[in-house]
Coordinates of C-alpha atoms in Angstrom, one line a residue:
M1 CA -3.1 7.8 -38.1
S2 CA -0.9 8.1 -35.0
T3 CA -1.1 5.7 -32.1
P4 CA -1.3 7.3 -28.6
S5 CA 1.9 6.8 -26.7
K6 CA 2.0 4.3 -23.8
T7 CA 3.5 5.0 -20.4
V8 CA 5.2 1.8 -19.5
L9 CA 6.5 1.3 -15.9
T10 CA 9.0 -1.2 -14.7
V11 CA 7.9 -3.3 -11.7
S12 CA 10.2 -1.3 -9.5
E13 CA 8.7 2.0 -10.7
L14 CA 5.2 0.7 -10.0
N15 CA 6.1 -0.5 -6.5
Q16 CA 7.9 2.8 -5.7
S17 CA 4.9 4.8 -6.9
T18 CA 2.5 2.6 -4.9
Q19 CA 4.6 2.9 -1.8
R20 CA 4.7 6.7 -2.0
L21 CA 0.9 6.8 -2.6
L22 CA 0.1 4.6 0.4
E23 CA 2.4 6.5 2.7
E24 CA 1.0 9.9 1.7
C25 CA -2.7 8.8 1.9
F26 CA -2.4 7.0 5.2
P27 CA -0.6 8.9 7.9
A28 CA -0.2 7.1 11.2
I29 CA -3.2 5.0 11.9
W30 CA -4.3 2.8 14.9
V31 CA -5.2 -0.9 14.1
E32 CA -6.4 -3.7 16.5
G33 CA -5.7 -7.4 16.1
E34 CA -4.0 -10.6 17.1
I35 CA -0.3 -11.2 16.7
S36 CA 0.7 -14.4 14.8
N37 CA 3.8 -15.7 12.9
L38 CA 6.0 -13.7 15.2
V39 CA 9.7 -13.7 14.1
R40 CA 12.7 -12.0 15.9
P41 CA 15.8 -12.1 13.6
T42 CA 19.2 -11.1 14.9
S43 CA 18.8 -7.6 13.3
G44 CA 16.6 -6.6 16.3
H45 CA 13.6 -6.0 14.1
I46 CA 10.3 -7.8 14.8
Y47 CA 8.1 -9.3 12.0
F48 CA 4.6 -10.6 12.5
T49 CA 1.1 -10.9 11.1
L50 CA -1.7 -8.9 12.6
K51 CA -5.1 -10.6 12.1
D52 CA -8.7 -10.6 12.9
P53 CA -11.3 -13.3 12.1
K54 CA -11.7 -12.0 8.5
A55 CA -8.3 -10.7 7.4
Q56 CA -4.6 -10.4 8.0
I57 CA -1.7 -8.1 7.2
R58 CA 2.1 -8.4 7.4
C59 CA 3.8 -6.1 9.9
A60 CA 7.3 -5.0 10.8
M61 CA 8.5 -3.2 13.9
F62 CA 12.0 -1.8 13.5
K63 CA 14.6 -2.0 16.3
M64 CA 14.3 1.7 17.1
H65 CA 10.6 1.3 17.9
N66 CA 10.6 -2.1 19.6
R67 CA 13.1 -1.0 22.2
K68 CA 10.3 1.1 23.7
L69 CA 8.0 -2.0 24.3
G70 CA 7.1 -2.4 27.9
F71 CA 6.1 -6.1 27.4
T72 CA 7.1 -9.2 25.5
L73 CA 5.2 -9.8 22.3
K74 CA 3.8 -13.4 21.9
D75 CA 1.8 -15.2 19.3
G76 CA -1.9 -15.0 20.2
M77 CA -1.5 -11.6 22.0
H78 CA -4.3 -9.1 21.3
V79 CA -2.8 -5.6 20.6
I80 CA -3.6 -2.1 19.5
M81 CA -0.9 -0.8 17.1
K82 CA 0.0 2.7 15.9
A83 CA 1.5 2.1 12.4
R84 CA 2.2 3.6 9.0
V85 CA 0.8 1.9 5.9
S86 CA 3.5 0.9 3.4
L87 CA 4.5 -1.4 0.6
Y88 CA 7.7 -3.4 0.7
E89 CA 9.2 -2.5 -2.6
G90 CA 11.3 -5.6 -3.1
S91 CA 8.4 -8.1 -3.1
G92 CA 5.4 -5.8 -3.6
D93 CA 3.9 -6.8 -0.2
F94 CA 1.5 -4.4 1.4
Q95 CA 2.4 -4.0 5.1
L96 CA 2.1 -2.0 8.3
L97 CA 5.2 -0.5 9.9
A98 CA 4.6 -0.5 13.6
E99 CA 5.6 2.5 15.7
H100 CA 3.9 1.7 19.0
L101 CA 2.1 -1.3 20.5
E102 CA -0.2 -1.6 23.4
E103 CA -1.7 -4.8 24.9
A104 CA -5.5 -4.9 24.4
G105 CA -7.0 -7.2 27.0

């Protein structure tokens, strides 16, 4: 009796596939929340957490997008963000890649 063959993925392959799936299923979306854990490394990118009372998600805004900000981001600021859903392949972290931010009161 033969055993069905298994498809075995490496961690990298699984993360790559998950990243592609997320990016295909979620075109640009709008999300509202509060900025926390804001970090501005010398690369010019911005990293932060977007949260509401029940959940949070890691976010990145790359230099080419954050140049267009008309205000200074601060922890505690309430924003509306246009973003793409993604997965950071290296660590397997689910994240949002911000393309546009607006202050939200």
